[in-house]
PDB file of C-alpha atoms in Angstrom:
ATOM      1  CA  MET M 101     -18.253 -34.750   8.398  1.00  0.00           C
ATOM      2  CA  ILE M 102     -15.414 -33.517  10.695  1.00  0.00           C
ATOM      3  CA  LEU M 103     -15.907 -33.816  14.691  1.00  0.00           C
ATOM      4  CA  GLU M 104     -13.960 -32.077  16.914  1.00  0.00           C
ATOM      5  CA  GLY M 105     -12.425 -34.406  19.496  1.00  0.00           C
ATOM      6  CA  ILE M 106      -9.828 -34.775  21.547  1.00  0.00           C
ATOM      7  CA  VAL M 107      -6.956 -37.670  21.080  1.00  0.00           C
ATOM      8  CA  THR M 108      -4.865 -38.903  23.696  1.00  0.00           C
ATOM      9  CA  THR M 109      -1.628 -41.070  22.254  1.00  0.00           C
ATOM     10  CA  ILE M 110       1.299 -42.717  23.991  1.00  0.00           C
ATOM     11  CA  SER M 111       5.210 -41.510  23.017  1.00  0.00           C
ATOM     12  CA  ALA M 112       7.818 -44.481  22.938  1.00  0.00           C
ATOM     13  CA  ALA M 113       8.926 -43.312  26.068  1.00  0.00           C
ATOM     14  CA  GLY M 114       5.519 -43.657  27.441  1.00  0.00           C
ATOM     15  CA  ALA M 115       4.368 -40.180  27.851  1.00  0.00           C
ATOM     16  CA  VAL M 116       0.431 -39.129  27.466  1.00  0.00           C
ATOM     17  CA  ASN M 117      -0.187 -36.725  24.833  1.00  0.00           C
ATOM     18  CA  ILE M 118      -3.306 -34.718  24.347  1.00  0.00           C
ATOM     19  CA  ALA M 119      -4.315 -32.988  21.252  1.00  0.00           C
ATOM     20  CA  PRO M 120      -7.487 -31.489  19.853  1.00  0.00           C
ATOM     21  CA  MET M 121      -8.312 -33.640  16.374  1.00  0.00           C
ATOM     22  CA  GLY M 122     -11.018 -33.339  13.891  1.00  0.00           C
ATOM     23  CA  PRO M 123     -11.323 -36.436  12.614  1.00  0.00           C
ATOM     24  CA  HIS M 124     -13.295 -37.240   9.063  1.00  0.00           C
ATOM     25  CA  VAL M 125     -15.741 -39.662  10.625  1.00  0.00           C
ATOM     26  CA  ASP M 126     -19.686 -40.923   9.397  1.00  0.00           C
ATOM     27  CA  GLU M 127     -22.472 -41.896  11.651  1.00  0.00           C
ATOM     28  CA  SER M 128     -21.208 -45.407  12.324  1.00  0.00           C
ATOM     29  CA  MET M 129     -18.096 -43.698  13.642  1.00  0.00           C
ATOM     30  CA  GLN M 130     -16.366 -47.488  13.313  1.00  0.00           C
ATOM     31  CA  ARG M 131     -13.908 -46.362  11.119  1.00  0.00           C
ATOM     32  CA  PHE M 132     -12.321 -42.633  10.956  1.00  0.00           C
ATOM     33  CA  LEU M 133      -9.616 -40.810   9.405  1.00  0.00           C
ATOM     34  CA  LEU M 134      -7.048 -38.344  11.235  1.00  0.00           C
ATOM     35  CA  ARG M 135      -5.168 -35.767   9.262  1.00  0.00           C
ATOM     36  CA  PRO M 136      -2.709 -34.348  11.834  1.00  0.00           C
ATOM     37  CA  PHE M 137       0.395 -32.490  10.070  1.00  0.00           C
ATOM     38  CA  PRO M 138       4.027 -34.449  10.113  1.00  0.00           C
ATOM     39  CA  THR M 139       4.982 -32.288  12.753  1.00  0.00           C
ATOM     40  CA  ALA M 140       2.318 -33.058  14.916  1.00  0.00           C
ATOM     41  CA  GLN M 141       3.090 -35.275  18.388  1.00  0.00           C
ATOM     42  CA  THR M 142       0.299 -37.452  17.544  1.00  0.00           C
ATOM     43  CA  TYR M 143       1.708 -38.530  14.370  1.00  0.00           C
ATOM     44  CA  ARG M 144       5.236 -39.234  15.773  1.00  0.00           C
ATOM     45  CA  ASN M 145       3.420 -41.075  18.237  1.00  0.00           C
ATOM     46  CA  LEU M 146       1.177 -43.637  16.200  1.00  0.00           C
ATOM     47  CA  CYS M 147       4.266 -44.212  13.947  1.00  0.00           C
ATOM     48  CA  ASP M 148       5.666 -45.665  16.967  1.00  0.00           C
ATOM     49  CA  HIS M 149       2.086 -47.081  19.114  1.00  0.00           C
ATOM     50  CA  GLY M 150      -0.672 -47.446  16.608  1.00  0.00           C
ATOM     51  CA  GLU M 151      -3.280 -47.058  19.162  1.00  0.00           C
ATOM     52  CA  GLY M 152      -5.196 -44.014  20.773  1.00  0.00           C
ATOM     53  CA  VAL M 153      -8.300 -42.472  22.218  1.00  0.00           C
ATOM     54  CA  LEU M 154     -10.976 -39.997  20.676  1.00  0.00           C
ATOM     55  CA  HIS M 155     -12.821 -38.362  22.408  1.00  0.00           C
ATOM     56  CA  VAL M 156     -15.890 -36.536  22.387  1.00  0.00           C
ATOM     57  CA  THR M 157     -16.644 -33.510  25.207  1.00  0.00           C
ATOM     58  CA  ASP M 158     -18.199 -30.476  26.145  1.00  0.00           C
ATOM     59  CA  ASP M 159     -15.565 -29.381  28.515  1.00  0.00           C
ATOM     60  CA  VAL M 160     -14.071 -26.330  26.433  1.00  0.00           C
ATOM     61  CA  LEU M 161     -11.867 -25.465  28.954  1.00  0.00           C
ATOM     62  CA  LEU M 162      -9.843 -28.537  28.704  1.00  0.00           C
ATOM     63  CA  LEU M 163     -10.146 -28.258  24.911  1.00  0.00           C
ATOM     64  CA  ALA M 164      -8.461 -24.764  24.837  1.00  0.00           C
ATOM     65  CA  ARG M 165      -5.465 -25.822  27.278  1.00  0.00           C
ATOM     66  CA  ALA M 166      -4.855 -29.126  24.931  1.00  0.00           C
ATOM     67  CA  ALA M 167      -4.835 -26.708  21.773  1.00  0.00           C
ATOM     68  CA  ILE M 168      -2.607 -24.280  22.816  1.00  0.00           C
ATOM     69  CA  GLY M 169       0.456 -26.793  24.247  1.00  0.00           C
ATOM     70  CA  PRO M 170       0.933 -29.492  27.211  1.00  0.00           C
ATOM     71  CA  VAL M 171      -1.941 -29.722  29.413  1.00  0.00           C
ATOM     72  CA  GLU M 172      -0.617 -29.141  32.780  1.00  0.00           C
ATOM     73  CA  PRO M 173      -1.265 -30.054  35.070  1.00  0.00           C
ATOM     74  CA  ALA M 174      -2.589 -33.079  33.778  1.00  0.00           C
ATOM     75  CA  PRO M 175      -6.424 -33.972  33.651  1.00  0.00           C
ATOM     76  CA  ASP M 176      -7.662 -37.063  35.229  1.00  0.00           C
ATOM     77  CA  LEU M 177      -6.900 -40.206  33.235  1.00  0.00           C
ATOM     78  CA  MET M 178      -7.972 -43.528  33.492  1.00  0.00           C
ATOM     79  CA  PRO M 179      -6.719 -46.773  31.571  1.00  0.00           C
ATOM     80  CA  ALA M 180      -7.945 -47.927  28.234  1.00  0.00           C
ATOM     81  CA  VAL M 181     -10.314 -51.065  27.913  1.00  0.00           C
ATOM     82  CA  LYS M 182      -8.293 -52.495  24.386  1.00  0.00           C
ATOM     83  CA  VAL M 183      -5.627 -50.673  23.776  1.00  0.00           C
ATOM     84  CA  ARG M 184      -2.597 -49.416  25.306  1.00  0.00           C
ATOM     85  CA  GLY M 185      -3.705 -45.649  25.995  1.00  0.00           C
ATOM     86  CA  HIS M 186      -5.436 -43.477  28.500  1.00  0.00           C
ATOM     87  CA  VAL M 187      -9.431 -42.000  28.811  1.00  0.00           C
ATOM     88  CA  LEU M 188      -9.942 -38.441  29.720  1.00  0.00           C
ATOM     89  CA  ARG M 189     -12.616 -38.702  32.833  1.00  0.00           C
ATOM     90  CA  ALA M 190     -13.898 -35.591  31.592  1.00  0.00           C
ATOM     91  CA  ALA M 191     -15.216 -36.909  28.556  1.00  0.00           C
ATOM     92  CA  CYS M 192     -18.848 -37.438  27.389  1.00  0.00           C
ATOM     93  CA  ARG M 193     -18.097 -40.572  24.943  1.00  0.00           C
ATOM     94  CA  TYR M 194     -14.870 -42.053  24.047  1.00  0.00           C
ATOM     95  CA  TYR M 195     -13.571 -44.343  21.158  1.00  0.00           C
ATOM     96  CA  GLU M 196     -10.175 -46.155  21.440  1.00  0.00           C
ATOM     97  CA  PHE M 197      -8.778 -47.015  18.008  1.00  0.00           C
ATOM     98  CA  ARG M 198      -6.032 -49.067  16.552  1.00  0.00           C
ATOM     99  CA  VAL M 199      -4.651 -47.626  13.423  1.00  0.00           C
ATOM    100  CA  LEU M 200      -5.059 -49.495  10.074  1.00  0.00           C
ATOM    101  CA  SER M 201      -3.118 -47.078   7.685  1.00  0.00           C
ATOM    102  CA  ILE M 202      -0.595 -44.446   7.598  1.00  0.00           C
ATOM    103  CA  ASP M 203       0.191 -41.924   4.372  1.00  0.00           C
ATOM    104  CA  ASP M 204       2.436 -39.499   4.873  1.00  0.00           C
ATOM    105  CA  ARG M 205       3.093 -38.572   1.257  1.00  0.00           C
ATOM    106  CA  GLU M 206       0.773 -35.043   1.031  1.00  0.00           C
ATOM    107  CA  GLU M 207       1.327 -32.244   3.456  1.00  0.00           C
ATOM    108  CA  ARG M 208      -1.221 -33.662   6.103  1.00  0.00           C
ATOM    109  CA  VAL M 209      -0.881 -37.252   7.051  1.00  0.00           C
ATOM    110  CA  ARG M 210      -3.940 -40.057   6.195  1.00  0.00           C
ATOM    111  CA  ILE M 211      -4.150 -42.279   9.374  1.00  0.00           C
ATOM    112  CA  GLU M 212      -6.844 -44.454   8.979  1.00  0.00           C
ATOM    113  CA  ALA M 213      -8.187 -45.713  12.061  1.00  0.00           C
ATOM    114  CA  GLU M 214     -10.527 -48.865  13.157  1.00  0.00           C
ATOM    115  CA  VAL M 215     -12.652 -48.523  16.414  1.00  0.00           C
ATOM    116  CA  VAL M 216     -12.079 -51.032  18.854  1.00  0.00           C
ATOM    117  CA  ASN M 217     -14.025 -50.245  21.923  1.00  0.00           C
ATOM    118  CA  VAL M 218     -16.619 -47.649  22.415  1.00  0.00           C
ATOM    119  CA  GLY M 219     -17.442 -45.916  25.953  1.00  0.00           C
ATOM    120  CA  ARG M 220     -19.453 -43.324  27.297  1.00  0.00           C
ATOM    121  CA  LEU M 221     -18.960 -41.671  31.105  1.00  0.00           C
ATOM    122  CA  ARG M 222     -21.879 -38.840  31.135  1.00  0.00           C
ATOM    123  CA  ASP M 223     -24.517 -36.910  28.786  1.00  0.00           C
ATOM    124  CA  PHE M 224     -23.644 -34.480  26.567  1.00  0.00           C
ATOM    125  CA  PHE M 225     -24.180 -30.689  27.933  1.00  0.00           C
ATOM    126  CA  GLY M 226     -26.270 -29.483  24.790  1.00  0.00           C
ATOM    127  CA  PHE M 227     -25.856 -27.020  22.554  1.00  0.00           C
ATOM    128  CA  ASN M 228     -24.595 -24.140  24.000  1.00  0.00           C
ATOM    129  CA  ARG M 229     -23.419 -20.773  21.922  1.00  0.00           C
ATOM    130  CA  ALA M 230     -20.295 -19.481  24.147  1.00  0.00           C
ATOM    131  CA  LYS M 231     -19.094 -23.441  23.626  1.00  0.00           C
ATOM    132  CA  HIS M 232     -19.311 -23.311  19.982  1.00  0.00           C
ATOM    133  CA  ALA M 233     -17.205 -19.845  20.349  1.00  0.00           C
ATOM    134  CA  VAL M 234     -14.582 -21.189  22.019  1.00  0.00           C
ATOM    135  CA  LEU M 235     -14.452 -24.356  19.974  1.00  0.00           C
ATOM    136  CA  GLU M 236     -13.830 -21.224  16.807  1.00  0.00           C
ATOM    137  CA  ALA M 237     -11.451 -19.640  18.883  1.00  0.00           C
ATOM    138  CA  ALA M 238      -9.080 -22.453  19.881  1.00  0.00           C
ATOM    139  CA  ILE M 239      -9.229 -23.638  16.417  1.00  0.00           C
ATOM    140  CA  LEU M 240      -7.796 -20.256  15.246  1.00  0.00           C
ATOM    141  CA  ALA M 241      -5.479 -20.100  18.114  1.00  0.00           C
ATOM    142  CA  THR M 242      -3.528 -23.655  16.874  1.00  0.00           C
ATOM    143  CA  ARG M 243      -3.543 -21.434  13.507  1.00  0.00           C
ATOM    144  CA  THR M 244      -1.640 -18.142  14.016  1.00  0.00           C
ATOM    145  CA  SER M 245       1.673 -19.600  12.142  1.00  0.00           C
ATOM    146  CA  PHE M 246      -0.049 -19.630   9.249  1.00  0.00           C
ATOM    147  CA  LEU M 247      -2.956 -17.022   9.714  1.00  0.00           C
ATOM    148  CA  PRO M 248      -2.571 -13.256   9.626  1.00  0.00           C
ATOM    149  CA  LEU M 249      -2.900 -12.302  13.171  1.00  0.00           C
ATOM    150  CA  ASP M 250      -5.286  -9.251  12.407  1.00  0.00           C
ATOM    151  CA  GLU M 251      -7.608 -11.693  10.883  1.00  0.00           C
ATOM    152  CA  ILE M 252      -7.607 -14.065  14.321  1.00  0.00           C
ATOM    153  CA  GLU M 253      -7.753 -10.962  16.588  1.00  0.00           C
ATOM    154  CA  GLY M 254     -10.891  -9.938  14.766  1.00  0.00           C
ATOM    155  CA  GLU M 255     -12.720 -13.067  14.878  1.00  0.00           C
ATOM    156  CA  PHE M 256     -12.077 -13.404  18.379  1.00  0.00           C
ATOM    157  CA  ARG M 257     -13.299  -9.641  19.063  1.00  0.00           C
ATOM    158  CA  ARG M 258     -16.259 -11.389  17.494  1.00  0.00           C
ATOM    159  CA  LEU M 259     -16.312 -14.260  19.257  1.00  0.00           C
ATOM    160  CA  GLY M 260     -15.956 -12.482  22.581  1.00  0.00           C
ATOM    161  CA  VAL M 261     -19.118 -11.159  22.637  1.00  0.00           C
ATOM    162  CA  ILE M 262     -20.873 -14.137  22.616  1.00  0.00           C
ATOM    163  CA  VAL M 263     -18.948 -16.053  25.293  1.00  0.00           C
ATOM    164  CA  ALA M 264     -19.926 -12.790  27.290  1.00  0.00           C
ATOM    165  CA  LYS M 265     -22.915 -13.149  26.794  1.00  0.00           C
ATOM    166  CA  THR M 266     -24.076 -16.658  26.974  1.00  0.00           C
ATOM    167  CA  GLY M 267     -20.996 -18.201  28.861  1.00  0.00           C
ATOM    168  CA  GLY M 268     -20.501 -19.796  32.144  1.00  0.00           C
ATOM    169  CA  GLU M 269     -17.344 -19.673  34.491  1.00  0.00           C
ATOM    170  CA  ARG M 270     -15.543 -22.575  32.729  1.00  0.00           C
ATOM    171  CA  GLU M 271     -16.119 -20.979  28.797  1.00  0.00           C
ATOM    172  CA  LYS M 272     -15.162 -17.406  30.038  1.00  0.00           C
ATOM    173  CA  GLU M 273     -12.067 -19.089  31.550  1.00  0.00           C
ATOM    174  CA  ALA M 274     -11.242 -21.280  28.314  1.00  0.00           C
ATOM    175  CA  PHE M 275     -11.242 -17.876  26.129  1.00  0.00           C
ATOM    176  CA  ALA M 276      -9.454 -16.014  28.252  1.00  0.00           C
ATOM    177  CA  ILE M 277      -6.528 -18.328  27.914  1.00  0.00           C
ATOM    178  CA  LEU M 278      -6.753 -18.214  24.440  1.00  0.00           C
ATOM    179  CA  VAL M 279      -6.926 -14.322  24.170  1.00  0.00           C
ATOM    180  CA  GLU M 280      -3.922 -14.399  26.284  1.00  0.00           C
ATOM    181  CA  TYR M 281      -2.037 -16.988  23.867  1.00  0.00           C
ATOM    182  CA  VAL M 282      -3.032 -15.065  21.008  1.00  0.00           C
ATOM    183  CA  ASP M 283      -1.409 -11.782  22.566  1.00  0.00           C
ATOM    184  CA  ARG M 284       1.688 -13.376  23.280  1.00  0.00           C
ATOM    185  CA  CYS M 285       1.817 -14.655  19.479  1.00  0.00           C
ATOM    186  CA  ARG M 286       1.259 -10.973  18.581  1.00  0.00           C
ATOM    187  CA  ASN M 287       4.293  -9.955  21.407  1.00  0.00           C
ATOM    188  CA  ALA M 288       6.618 -12.573  19.676  1.00  0.00           C
ATOM    189  CA  SER M 289       5.675 -11.316  16.100  1.00  0.00           C
ATOM    190  CA  ARG M 290       6.528  -7.800  16.772  1.00  0.00           C
ATOM    191  CA  LYS M 291       9.767  -8.685  18.806  1.00  0.00           C
ATOM    192  CA  SER M 292      10.697 -11.104  15.682  1.00  0.00           C
ATOM    193  CA  SER M 293       9.810  -7.994  13.272  1.00  0.00           C
ATOM    194  CA  ARG M 294      11.858  -5.433  15.292  1.00  0.00           C
ATOM    195  CA  SER M 295      14.945  -8.195  15.378  1.00  0.00           C
ATOM    196  CA  LYS M 296      14.484  -8.340  11.657  1.00  0.00           C
ATOM    197  CA  ARG M 297      14.631  -4.502  11.134  1.00  0.00           C
ATOM    198  CA  GLY M 298      17.537  -4.171  12.780  1.00  0.00           C
ATOM    199  CA  ARG M 299      19.398  -6.826  10.615  1.00  0.00           C
ATOM    200  CA  ARG M 300      18.331  -5.599   7.526  1.00  0.00           C
ATOM    201  CA  ASP M 301      19.674  -2.071   8.931  1.00  0.00           C
ATOM    202  CA  SER M 302      23.479  -3.366   9.252  1.00  0.00           C
ATOM    203  CA  ASN M 303      22.941  -6.522   6.038  1.00  0.00           C
ATOM    204  CA  PRO M 304      20.159  -5.795   3.922  1.00  0.00           C
ATOM    205  CA  GLN M 305      17.971  -8.914   3.222  1.00  0.00           C
ATOM    206  CA  PRO M 306      14.415  -9.808   1.655  1.00  0.00           C
ATOM    207  CA  PRO M 307      11.110  -9.086   3.715  1.00  0.00           C
ATOM    208  CA  ASP M 308      10.092 -12.137   5.384  1.00  0.00           C
ATOM    209  CA  ARG M 309       6.483 -11.487   5.838  1.00  0.00           C
ATOM    210  CA  GLN M 310       5.558 -15.195   7.871  1.00  0.00           C
ATOM    211  CA  CYS M 311       4.494 -14.952  11.587  1.00  0.00           C
ATOM    212  CA  SER M 312       6.745 -18.072  13.506  1.00  0.00           C
ATOM    213  CA  ALA M 313       4.552 -17.890  16.562  1.00  0.00           C
ATOM    214  CA  GLY M 314       2.625 -20.971  16.580  1.00  0.00           C
ATOM    215  CA  THR M 315       1.585 -24.007  19.136  1.00  0.00           C
ATOM    216  CA  SER M 316       4.292 -26.219  20.105  1.00  0.00           C
TER     217      SER M 316
END
């Protein structure tokens, strides 16, 4: 199954990267499989330094911030125990890991990892519809470069009702951040379309229907 979480890794220069990831796991959680795109900073970091930390958290505000770009200001971190890496203090539990193998022959990279240390910081809050809705919205926000924005915005309208009815302040703030991000993507798409129409008027070219807006 896929477990939605947050992975921290370190670049060759020592910078910490915080990214939402959905590894393939089993109940033992002794090993797991990451499937990042080759353009992902997590992939580049794990090629340079094959260690990191997978976190399970109910802090959807942190997850939303990580989904749409660098997390600034950075959240509270502490050193990992058995790997050169960093643990998010806001996590419920975490899994320090080392990379066993990297296979980049497919569109999405396959990174097999072995868990070398497990830690628990606090209890998981519990099931909440708003938290799940923000999680779904965050996943959609990472796909603005290849999913139709009309489709994403339609899902956001449905998820927004759930957040409004069942969420607390952090869930509502997290959802508002994601809505603002998708709005920026929509504005960037419109600006790009106007620019392309102007170029076609002066120099006809084949139409390009792909939206270029997306996460960094």
